[in-house]
Amino acid sequence: MAVFTKKKGILIYHYDAETVRIEPWGENAFRIRATKNAAFTDDDWALSMKTENIDAQIHIDEKTAFIKNGKIRAEITRAGKLTFYNGAGKVLLEEYLRNRKDVFADYCSALEIEAREFKPNIGGDYHLSMRFVSGKNEKIFGMGQYQQPYLDLKGTDLELAQRNSQASVPFMISSLGYGFLWNNPAVGRVIFGKNITTWEAYSTKQLDYWITAGDTPAEIEESYAKATGTVPMMPEYAMGFWQCKLRYQTQEELLNVAREYKKRGLPISVIVIDYFHWPLQGDWRFDPKYWPDPDAMVRELKDMGIELMVSIWPTVDRRSENYEEMLEKGYLVRTERGFRIVMDFQGNTIHYDATNPEARKYLWDKAKKNYYDKGIKTFWLDEAEPEYSVYDFENYRYYLGPNVQIGNIYPELYAKTFYDGMTAEGQENVINLLRCAWAGSQKYGALVWSGDIHSSFSSLRNQVAAGLNMGIAGIPWFTTDIGGFHGGNPDDPAFRELLIRWFEYGTFCPVMRLHGDREPHKPPMGSEGGAACVSGADNEVWSFGDEAYEILCGYLVLREKMKPYITELMKAAHEKGTPVMRPLFYDMPDDPKAWEVEDQYMFGPDVLVAPILFEGARSREVYLPAGTEWTNYWTGEKVAGGQTITADAPLAQIPLFTRNGREF
């Protein structure tokens, strides 16, 4: 017979080999853990905060037990079925259980399907499946970024794994009034099916998730931020325009671009040195042949009011000056079979092991000596998934365990490598650019961009959904390669139109960043080291013709005018975890139509953005949420909410509406 016990405010269920812990974890929230092992592990993973002295109510009787924490109540039956309710007694989430342990229960069935299925793997751990009843008419948002145009994730099948342009951040908000964190960094899968929602971890020791209830999406998001941490306050310079391309090949080339921006009187806050400015991957230093005086370069840029960002890769070439030492000390990712090579781009390389605290310190010490001490205070932490030439998740092993079991946390610990080093030097308001994230990455100053995406309107449509779902997943700092990464000829009229529309959208992203691998490529400057790597065509705002230049300059000025407003948004993200860009329902949850719109968004509470997402479009339908009056930014026309209008969108204008008297 099942046994219910309570201990220090925790409700515990025990049956056969399984133990389940239901523990208050923050206001209106529970952490649920279950295992068939002798004991639970001590890992908190994404959860960084536990509120002490929560006055939870626990009641146990013969057939059921429940625990209540503010607006959420969990009930578990003698058969082990868990159901969560809100403060009004409405079901939020219930496990999908079909067995015969209780012949009088509504889940009595000959199917014999367990809600919490621990299927043994060879070696002692488990392939875990967690099943819930799929909520009727439920909408699901968050989960990080996937290259698809869907904002509502109901009906989708998502891989819980990190890949180039895919970031698994397993926190979701439901339209039913709860937030759910799958607190497990194992590679796996989630299916938000019509009948059943199934979460899977392909190799793990225990079940671990966190759930919260709230009256509004904002309340749920803020509860999650309290549990996992918030971003630092974004530094003022990062709110401006970032200039980047693949790739500036020399110190003088980069400085000439910065000088040209200043000569033209154009706003620019950050300029970026991309990959292969080093002799070999894993050297983590400038190649002196092409970057002869980094100290002078940084000084000149700072005199112009420009911050320099430098690319860091986690890869170590077997020929690198640091390879043998890192191999000897155990600082490199291991392979279970085959050659110890995990990526073969411009050399045979292995990643540093970000899960090893000593390896993190080693990398930071190199970066501090060769970059930070020269005045470089922000880094581009590329390849953050990390990217593999072959995504054989079972073949790689880290200090903390097998990749298949803990690998999704790699980008968070990569961010932590630099955050810890920079804060130890006394730096505040850390911001570093990464190509991936996991739950909790935000607290380490992670600005995430959407990876090496295609230059096309279909790709642009995907980025709108990706950015909004990243914000809901708790990563409020998001950006894209304006114009897309792969391809795009600056002389092609079709690409120029795409670039303009993407630039308009990028103006209303948390970070405005121009980047890409433009065509045709410039030839390599040499045959050794970084010089052997190609460079793309020009990618500055004056590279796309006179018409585009005039339009882009207008948006650079608009971004500067918005800085006081953007500062307000970044303060809310820092203090409460509020997404900077978010779906309409976040600010207007009582408007049913606001939950349906997937191709518009709010940039903060007062600016509605409706990007142009199709080639040749010069107008589009825009839904203006009810309960407020909207102002067309371009014409000043007042428009009542609660209706869909057709907004003009000439090439130079993105449909833009403000409220609450907001002006720029």
XYZ file of C-alpha atoms in Angstrom:
664
model
C 0.000 0.000 0.000
C 1.154 3.506 -0.773
C 2.532 5.555 2.079
C 2.021 9.306 2.472
C 4.317 11.229 4.797
C 5.199 14.845 5.389
C 8.583 16.197 6.398
C 9.639 19.828 6.809
C 6.778 21.110 4.705
C 7.276 18.502 1.955
C 4.654 15.929 0.955
C 6.220 12.543 0.200
C 4.599 9.599 -1.578
C 6.166 6.144 -1.544
C 5.021 3.022 -3.373
C 7.190 0.008 -4.164
C 10.534 1.375 -5.429
C 9.241 4.838 -6.328
C 9.482 7.919 -4.132
C 7.774 11.200 -5.075
C 8.521 14.543 -3.379
C 6.129 17.500 -3.720
C 7.918 20.518 -2.336
C 6.938 24.204 -2.183
C 9.491 26.133 -4.243
C 8.685 29.823 -4.308
C 5.259 31.396 -3.946
C 2.435 29.589 -5.748
C 4.827 26.900 -6.961
C 5.956 23.324 -6.413
C 9.001 21.330 -7.346
C 8.195 17.690 -8.123
C 10.839 15.000 -8.000
C 10.470 11.252 -8.377
C 12.952 8.408 -8.535
C 13.233 4.646 -8.295
C 16.780 4.906 -6.995
C 17.675 4.750 -3.311
C 18.063 8.524 -3.034
C 17.603 11.754 -4.956
C 20.540 13.589 -6.478
C 21.424 17.027 -5.107
C 21.330 18.800 -8.472
C 19.075 21.864 -8.662
C 19.898 22.510 -12.340
C 17.936 25.591 -13.459
C 16.441 26.346 -10.060
C 18.547 28.877 -8.187
C 16.129 30.094 -5.530
C 14.045 28.410 -2.873
C 11.852 30.502 -0.608
C 12.193 29.328 2.962
C 9.452 29.175 5.578
C 6.569 28.806 3.117
C 3.403 28.119 5.052
C 2.180 25.167 2.981
C -0.928 23.280 4.033
C -0.663 19.481 3.944
C -3.546 17.067 4.470
C -3.280 13.278 4.399
C -6.074 10.724 4.551
C -6.423 7.071 3.614
C -6.936 7.517 -0.141
C -5.381 10.862 -1.035
C -3.074 13.587 0.149
C -2.828 17.202 -0.887
C -0.480 20.128 -0.389
C -1.431 23.766 -0.968
C 0.950 26.664 -1.577
C -0.807 29.945 -2.266
C -2.622 29.761 -5.592
C -1.684 26.165 -6.402
C -2.747 22.860 -4.868
C -1.383 19.399 -5.650
C -3.344 16.238 -4.933
C -1.923 12.727 -5.165
C -3.981 9.559 -4.957
C -3.079 6.259 -3.389
C -2.438 4.977 -6.925
C 0.106 7.749 -7.374
C -1.781 10.039 -9.748
C -0.928 13.735 -9.383
C -3.320 16.563 -10.243
C -2.728 20.299 -9.886
C -5.468 22.871 -9.216
C -5.557 26.651 -9.097
C -6.958 28.669 -6.211
C -10.494 28.412 -7.593
C -10.326 24.614 -7.730
C -9.945 24.422 -11.515
C -7.713 21.663 -12.877
C -4.489 23.076 -14.274
C -2.628 19.884 -15.106
C -3.178 16.205 -14.389
C -1.101 13.142 -14.993
C -2.199 10.644 -17.626
C -2.507 7.372 -15.709
C -4.318 4.227 -16.833
C -4.042 1.273 -14.461
C -6.097 -0.924 -12.097
C -4.699 0.100 -8.736
C -8.048 1.673 -7.836
C -11.041 0.036 -9.548
C -13.309 2.933 -8.556
C -11.124 5.651 -10.112
C -11.860 7.267 -13.463
C -8.425 6.177 -14.656
C -9.087 2.476 -13.990
C -8.094 0.786 -17.237
C -6.638 -2.388 -18.673
C -4.146 -0.293 -20.650
C -1.669 -0.253 -17.762
C 0.032 2.996 -18.808
C 2.045 4.715 -16.104
C 2.184 8.485 -15.843
C 5.775 8.360 -14.625
C 7.490 5.608 -16.584
C 11.051 4.737 -15.604
C 12.343 2.351 -18.273
C 15.784 1.005 -17.321
C 18.721 1.716 -19.609
C 21.782 -0.474 -19.699
C 24.029 0.772 -16.925
C 21.437 1.650 -14.313
C 19.812 4.917 -15.355
C 16.409 5.379 -16.931
C 14.646 6.435 -20.099
C 11.987 8.586 -18.465
C 8.550 9.352 -19.899
C 6.248 11.781 -18.076
C 2.649 11.855 -19.362
C -0.048 14.444 -18.737
C -3.608 14.749 -19.963
C -3.639 17.292 -22.766
C -5.750 20.305 -21.823
C -8.758 21.007 -24.024
C -8.347 24.240 -26.032
C -4.991 24.799 -24.338
C -2.357 27.014 -25.930
C 1.324 26.580 -25.103
C 4.132 29.110 -25.467
C 7.842 29.241 -24.664
C 10.316 26.332 -24.847
C 13.130 28.348 -26.421
C 13.735 28.715 -30.144
C 12.922 26.303 -32.928
C 13.155 27.094 -36.618
C 9.431 27.039 -37.318
C 6.759 29.737 -37.671
C 4.567 28.491 -34.809
C 4.045 30.670 -31.765
C 1.441 28.373 -30.188
C 3.240 25.060 -29.690
C 0.148 22.915 -29.184
C 0.387 19.976 -31.566
C 4.156 20.226 -32.026
C 6.868 17.637 -31.455
C 10.036 19.265 -30.079
C 13.477 17.784 -29.649
C 14.959 18.670 -26.270
C 18.487 19.124 -27.560
C 20.829 21.920 -28.541
C 21.721 22.465 -32.191
C 22.919 25.356 -34.329
C 19.805 27.627 -34.569
C 17.865 25.514 -32.018
C 17.867 26.328 -28.297
C 16.027 24.035 -25.911
C 14.879 26.150 -22.957
C 12.209 23.877 -21.456
C 9.896 26.367 -19.749
C 6.370 26.915 -21.043
C 3.346 29.009 -20.170
C -0.126 27.547 -20.655
C -3.246 29.524 -21.477
C -4.882 27.522 -18.660
C -2.944 29.560 -16.100
C 0.222 27.671 -15.193
C 3.913 27.661 -16.017
C 5.941 24.453 -16.270
C 9.715 23.908 -16.205
C 11.163 20.549 -17.233
C 14.123 20.795 -14.863
C 16.260 18.178 -16.560
C 19.214 18.870 -18.901
C 19.031 15.442 -20.550
C 18.537 15.114 -24.279
C 14.949 14.133 -24.927
C 11.681 15.095 -26.517
C 8.314 16.669 -25.733
C 5.118 16.069 -27.675
C 2.271 18.501 -27.015
C -0.320 16.125 -28.427
C -4.065 16.476 -28.750
C -4.703 13.707 -26.227
C -1.485 13.400 -24.210
C 1.494 15.613 -23.453
C 4.628 13.486 -23.115
C 7.989 14.665 -21.815
C 10.964 12.350 -22.309
C 14.530 12.233 -21.030
C 16.535 9.584 -22.834
C 18.866 8.981 -19.900
C 18.347 10.281 -16.375
C 18.361 9.328 -12.720
C 15.139 11.032 -11.669
C 12.107 13.069 -12.638
C 12.359 16.775 -11.838
C 9.958 19.544 -12.803
C 8.650 22.828 -11.397
C 5.133 24.184 -11.767
C 3.543 27.494 -10.804
C 0.069 29.015 -11.033
C -0.824 32.628 -11.706
C -3.735 34.831 -12.689
C -1.881 36.380 -15.647
C 1.025 35.439 -17.929
C 3.049 38.234 -16.311
C 2.522 36.795 -12.829
C 3.623 33.356 -14.039
C 6.685 34.754 -15.818
C 7.743 36.735 -12.771
C 7.399 33.666 -10.553
C 9.638 31.731 -12.930
C 12.198 34.553 -12.929
C 12.317 34.470 -9.134
C 13.020 30.734 -9.263
C 15.704 30.776 -11.977
C 17.170 34.287 -11.916
C 16.938 37.438 -14.007
C 19.239 39.101 -16.510
C 21.618 41.811 -15.315
C 20.708 45.373 -16.205
C 21.651 45.799 -19.857
C 24.424 48.397 -20.248
C 23.378 51.517 -22.133
C 25.724 50.941 -25.065
C 24.175 47.530 -25.795
C 20.788 49.149 -26.481
C 22.144 50.826 -29.609
C 23.211 49.480 -33.005
C 25.687 46.588 -33.405
C 27.758 46.298 -36.611
C 29.007 42.853 -37.554
C 29.818 40.665 -40.550
C 31.558 37.437 -41.423
C 34.290 38.620 -41.140
C 36.621 41.581 -40.705
C 40.012 40.097 -41.577
C 42.373 42.755 -40.242
C 42.663 45.414 -37.594
C 42.772 48.187 -40.188
C 39.704 46.902 -42.050
C 37.649 46.927 -38.857
C 38.862 50.370 -37.812
C 38.088 51.794 -41.243
C 34.484 50.606 -40.945
C 34.162 52.220 -37.509
C 35.718 55.436 -38.816
C 33.298 55.494 -41.751
C 30.291 55.220 -39.439
C 31.594 58.186 -37.475
C 32.443 60.138 -40.627
C 28.853 59.711 -41.820
C 27.460 60.693 -38.418
C 25.656 57.364 -37.989
C 24.844 55.850 -34.583
C 26.931 52.785 -33.745
C 27.447 51.279 -30.296
C 29.233 47.965 -30.865
C 31.484 46.567 -33.592
C 32.425 42.899 -33.694
C 35.481 40.829 -34.567
C 34.253 37.449 -35.787
C 35.950 34.063 -35.741
C 39.426 33.113 -36.985
C 41.159 36.241 -35.826
C 43.333 33.695 -33.987
C 46.214 31.533 -35.254
C 44.433 28.272 -34.340
C 41.213 27.369 -32.577
C 41.928 27.031 -28.876
C 44.757 29.585 -28.853
C 42.296 32.280 -27.691
C 44.432 35.215 -28.793
C 44.834 37.587 -31.723
C 46.999 36.583 -34.679
C 49.611 39.385 -34.538
C 50.125 39.290 -38.312
C 46.630 40.679 -38.932
C 45.852 42.255 -35.546
C 49.210 43.814 -34.614
C 48.123 46.222 -31.854
C 44.845 45.250 -30.142
C 45.435 47.705 -27.295
C 45.606 50.655 -29.689
C 42.598 49.350 -31.600
C 40.476 49.180 -28.452
C 41.589 52.657 -27.382
C 40.664 54.208 -30.724
C 37.253 52.524 -30.711
C 36.537 53.694 -27.179
C 37.523 57.226 -28.162
C 34.841 56.969 -30.858
C 32.312 55.728 -28.278
C 32.276 52.199 -29.687
C 32.599 48.986 -27.675
C 34.474 46.060 -29.220
C 33.071 42.536 -29.039
C 35.337 39.591 -29.866
C 34.347 36.072 -30.909
C 35.330 33.128 -28.721
C 34.934 29.532 -29.853
C 34.922 26.589 -27.414
C 36.816 24.429 -29.913
C 40.448 23.407 -29.466
C 42.467 22.391 -32.523
C 44.728 19.404 -31.932
C 47.573 21.649 -33.198
C 46.765 24.461 -30.732
C 49.400 25.643 -28.286
C 46.967 24.805 -25.460
C 45.833 21.361 -26.621
C 48.337 19.131 -24.833
C 47.955 20.902 -21.489
C 44.157 20.783 -21.680
C 44.228 17.119 -22.675
C 46.565 16.263 -19.806
C 44.393 18.070 -17.241
C 41.091 16.602 -18.432
C 39.643 19.875 -19.709
C 38.351 18.497 -23.034
C 35.126 16.727 -23.982
C 35.612 12.972 -24.376
C 34.243 10.550 -26.953
C 33.036 7.088 -25.967
C 34.057 5.539 -29.285
C 35.981 6.487 -32.392
C 38.571 9.233 -32.787
C 38.559 12.056 -30.250
C 37.408 14.650 -32.770
C 34.020 16.309 -32.358
C 34.148 18.985 -35.073
C 36.173 19.232 -38.274
C 35.786 22.851 -39.393
C 39.132 24.443 -40.346
C 40.905 21.727 -38.375
C 40.259 18.687 -36.201
C 38.913 20.041 -32.931
C 37.536 19.113 -29.519
C 35.432 21.338 -27.265
C 36.573 22.526 -23.883
C 34.450 20.945 -21.144
C 32.282 23.757 -19.775
C 30.881 21.441 -17.087
C 34.345 21.209 -15.489
C 34.932 24.197 -13.165
C 38.700 23.989 -13.652
C 38.292 24.033 -17.432
C 36.079 27.094 -17.100
C 38.765 28.836 -15.066
C 41.441 27.852 -17.585
C 39.541 29.336 -20.530
C 38.718 32.522 -18.649
C 42.355 33.003 -17.664
C 43.338 32.841 -21.342
C 40.556 35.229 -22.362
C 41.410 37.638 -19.554
C 45.075 37.813 -20.509
C 44.580 38.113 -24.264
C 41.326 40.087 -24.512
C 39.829 41.395 -21.278
C 43.005 43.040 -20.007
C 43.205 44.897 -23.319
C 39.864 46.588 -22.631
C 37.467 44.156 -24.325
C 34.479 43.867 -21.976
C 31.942 41.896 -24.004
C 32.315 38.568 -25.796
C 30.650 36.617 -28.562
C 30.505 33.062 -27.231
C 29.870 31.249 -30.484
C 29.280 27.523 -31.036
C 27.551 27.472 -27.661
C 25.383 24.368 -28.136
C 28.121 23.097 -28.652
C 27.926 22.284 -32.364
C 29.126 18.842 -33.417
C 29.987 17.630 -36.893
C 27.857 14.601 -36.003
C 25.098 15.038 -33.395
C 25.632 11.626 -31.823
C 24.542 12.670 -28.339
C 25.375 9.296 -26.789
C 29.001 9.443 -27.919
C 30.164 12.491 -25.951
C 30.980 12.594 -22.263
C 31.516 15.568 -19.981
C 32.956 16.056 -16.522
C 29.393 16.024 -15.105
C 28.298 12.967 -17.061
C 27.200 11.710 -20.478
C 26.042 14.292 -23.004
C 22.749 12.463 -23.446
C 22.124 12.886 -19.705
C 23.308 16.450 -18.969
C 24.391 17.984 -22.275
C 21.664 20.610 -22.630
C 23.213 22.625 -19.801
C 26.440 23.242 -21.772
C 25.495 26.715 -23.104
C 24.533 27.874 -19.623
C 27.893 26.840 -18.194
C 29.676 28.393 -21.184
C 27.947 31.673 -20.283
C 28.837 31.143 -16.620
C 32.522 30.751 -17.583
C 32.710 34.371 -18.689
C 30.126 35.797 -16.292
C 32.052 34.492 -13.281
C 35.353 35.745 -14.638
C 34.040 39.196 -15.524
C 32.190 39.750 -12.259
C 35.270 38.604 -10.335
C 37.067 41.503 -12.036
C 34.427 43.862 -10.664
C 32.437 44.275 -13.872
C 28.720 44.911 -13.486
C 25.949 44.561 -16.069
C 27.633 41.717 -17.953
C 26.352 40.977 -21.456
C 27.749 38.293 -23.769
C 26.336 36.998 -27.045
C 25.651 33.255 -27.308
C 24.171 31.026 -29.981
C 22.252 28.900 -27.499
C 20.815 28.808 -23.985
C 19.184 26.602 -21.399
C 16.859 27.453 -18.534
C 18.673 29.869 -16.231
C 21.191 31.145 -18.797
C 19.692 34.606 -18.459
C 21.215 35.182 -15.028
C 24.691 34.891 -16.558
C 24.132 37.803 -18.938
C 23.300 35.645 -21.959
C 22.110 37.493 -25.050
C 20.965 34.757 -27.431
C 20.834 35.018 -31.187
C 19.015 32.593 -33.437
C 21.998 31.035 -35.132
C 23.094 30.474 -38.702
C 19.750 30.967 -40.420
C 18.923 31.341 -44.104
C 18.474 34.705 -45.789
C 14.817 34.454 -46.838
C 11.391 35.734 -45.913
C 10.385 32.285 -44.657
C 13.363 32.397 -42.298
C 12.345 35.886 -41.146
C 8.888 34.546 -40.274
C 10.512 31.841 -38.156
C 12.523 34.406 -36.204
C 9.409 36.267 -35.052
C 8.092 33.103 -33.394
C 11.554 32.204 -32.079
C 12.096 35.564 -30.409
C 8.678 35.614 -28.768
C 8.945 32.057 -27.468
C 12.464 32.717 -26.173
C 11.112 35.632 -24.156
C 8.324 33.519 -22.691
C 10.923 30.817 -21.918
C 12.691 33.321 -19.670
C 15.418 34.573 -22.038
C 14.534 38.269 -22.506
C 17.691 39.224 -24.445
C 17.287 38.020 -28.035
C 18.582 39.050 -31.441
C 19.004 37.728 -34.974
C 21.372 38.169 -37.871
C 19.596 41.039 -39.635
C 19.194 39.875 -43.228
C 19.807 36.256 -42.256
C 23.193 34.555 -42.087
C 23.503 32.262 -45.110
C 23.652 34.139 -48.390
C 22.365 37.417 -49.672
C 24.077 39.481 -52.355
C 24.087 43.201 -51.469
C 23.555 44.044 -55.174
C 20.465 41.823 -55.537
C 17.220 43.885 -55.429
C 15.313 40.979 -53.860
C 17.855 40.681 -51.066
C 17.822 44.430 -50.527
C 14.071 44.278 -49.907
C 14.547 41.417 -47.438
C 17.374 43.269 -45.704
C 15.228 46.395 -45.292
C 12.260 44.475 -43.869
C 14.539 42.526 -41.530
C 16.265 45.739 -40.435
C 12.852 47.214 -39.596
C 12.054 44.142 -37.491
C 15.529 44.219 -35.900
C 14.967 47.791 -34.731
C 12.294 46.381 -32.429
C 14.278 43.444 -31.061
C 16.001 43.588 -27.656
C 19.331 44.006 -29.472
C 19.669 45.499 -32.980
C 22.499 43.665 -34.736
C 23.507 43.535 -38.400
C 25.387 40.345 -39.314
C 25.670 37.830 -42.133
C 27.812 35.882 -44.553
C 27.213 37.904 -47.704
C 28.025 36.899 -51.262
C 30.249 36.780 -53.193
C 32.998 35.808 -50.774
C 36.314 37.579 -50.640
C 39.358 35.305 -51.119
C 41.409 34.215 -48.101
C 44.371 36.421 -47.234
C 46.711 33.490 -46.673
C 47.022 29.743 -46.277
C 47.699 29.424 -42.550
C 45.745 30.041 -39.370
C 42.810 32.406 -39.506
C 43.999 33.838 -42.822
C 42.892 30.617 -44.533
C 39.244 31.362 -43.740
C 37.134 33.263 -46.266
C 35.306 36.534 -45.659
C 31.875 37.521 -46.914
C 30.974 40.555 -49.003
C 30.438 43.984 -47.445
C 27.650 44.173 -44.867
C 27.491 47.776 -43.672
C 24.387 49.949 -43.910
C 25.823 51.687 -47.013
C 26.410 48.345 -48.791
C 22.900 47.886 -50.211
C 22.311 50.895 -52.448
C 21.119 54.462 -51.944
C 17.428 53.684 -51.321
C 18.224 51.089 -48.676
C 20.830 53.363 -47.096
C 18.334 56.169 -46.599
C 15.787 53.802 -45.046
C 18.288 52.065 -42.763
C 19.663 55.370 -41.519
C 16.144 56.390 -40.529
C 15.803 53.296 -38.364
C 19.213 53.865 -36.773
C 17.966 57.294 -35.699
C 14.661 55.840 -34.480
C 16.492 53.262 -32.356
C 18.498 56.060 -30.730
C 15.322 58.025 -30.024
C 13.820 54.962 -28.335
C 16.704 54.454 -25.905
C 14.905 55.972 -22.871
C 11.965 53.627 -23.522
C 14.273 50.654 -24.121
C 15.977 51.439 -20.810
C 12.595 51.048 -19.097
C 12.126 47.667 -20.792
C 15.575 46.448 -19.762
C 14.946 47.528 -16.190
C 11.732 45.471 -16.117
C 13.608 42.473 -17.550
C 16.309 42.846 -14.901
C 13.973 43.362 -11.955
C 11.052 41.079 -12.837
C 12.074 38.875 -15.754
C 9.635 40.631 -18.093
C 10.210 39.733 -21.774
C 11.265 42.757 -23.823
C 9.405 41.494 -26.889
C 6.320 39.436 -26.132
C 3.070 38.126 -27.643
C 0.015 40.373 -27.518
C -1.630 38.258 -24.810
C 1.139 39.085 -22.321
C -0.125 42.658 -21.959
C -3.766 42.007 -22.951
C -4.602 38.584 -21.449
C -8.343 39.319 -21.237
C -8.642 39.761 -25.010
C -9.247 36.274 -26.529
C -8.087 37.433 -29.955
C -4.734 38.475 -28.489
C -4.018 34.775 -27.811
C -4.561 33.958 -31.494
C -2.223 36.455 -33.180
C 1.171 34.950 -34.051
C 2.774 37.479 -36.425
C 2.599 40.655 -34.331
C 4.065 41.443 -30.943
C 4.500 44.022 -28.232
C 7.874 45.714 -27.831
C 7.355 46.618 -24.202
C 3.907 47.615 -22.941
C 3.264 50.543 -25.301
C 4.532 49.633 -28.788
C 2.777 47.179 -31.107
C 4.923 45.887 -33.975
C 3.547 44.186 -37.103
C 6.572 43.237 -39.234
C 6.308 42.747 -42.984
C 7.059 39.068 -43.535
C 6.349 38.487 -47.227
C 8.189 39.668 -50.315
C 6.482 42.462 -52.184
C 3.950 43.251 -49.442
C 3.060 46.927 -49.120
C 0.245 46.525 -46.601
C -0.925 43.956 -44.074
C -3.718 43.196 -41.659
C -3.045 44.286 -38.093
C -5.110 43.347 -35.055
C -5.318 46.128 -32.462
C -6.217 44.630 -29.075
C -9.349 45.756 -27.283
C -9.560 47.984 -24.255
C -7.220 50.732 -25.411
C -6.793 53.350 -28.118
C -3.913 52.997 -30.538
C -1.953 55.623 -32.462
C -0.437 54.970 -35.883
C 3.193 55.980 -35.338
C 3.663 57.168 -38.915
C 0.439 59.157 -39.418
C -0.633 60.072 -35.878
C -4.103 58.661 -36.580
C -6.029 57.449 -33.497
C -7.590 54.006 -33.907
C -9.939 52.192 -31.519
C -8.851 48.795 -30.260
C -10.729 45.536 -30.690
C -10.561 45.480 -34.484
C -8.467 44.287 -37.407
C -7.372 46.989 -39.836
C -5.342 47.102 -43.030
C -2.169 49.077 -42.394
C -0.106 50.648 -45.151
C 3.475 49.408 -45.323
C 5.540 51.143 -47.995
C 9.093 49.835 -48.135
C 10.319 52.406 -45.630
C 7.617 51.717 -43.020
C 6.915 48.851 -40.654
C 3.342 48.984 -39.286
C 3.787 50.451 -35.829
C 1.211 51.490 -33.240
C 1.651 53.048 -29.812
C -0.578 53.576 -26.794
C -0.624 55.401 -23.477
C 0.683 58.566 -25.133
C 4.045 56.987 -25.934
C 6.056 59.095 -28.389
C 9.532 58.887 -29.896
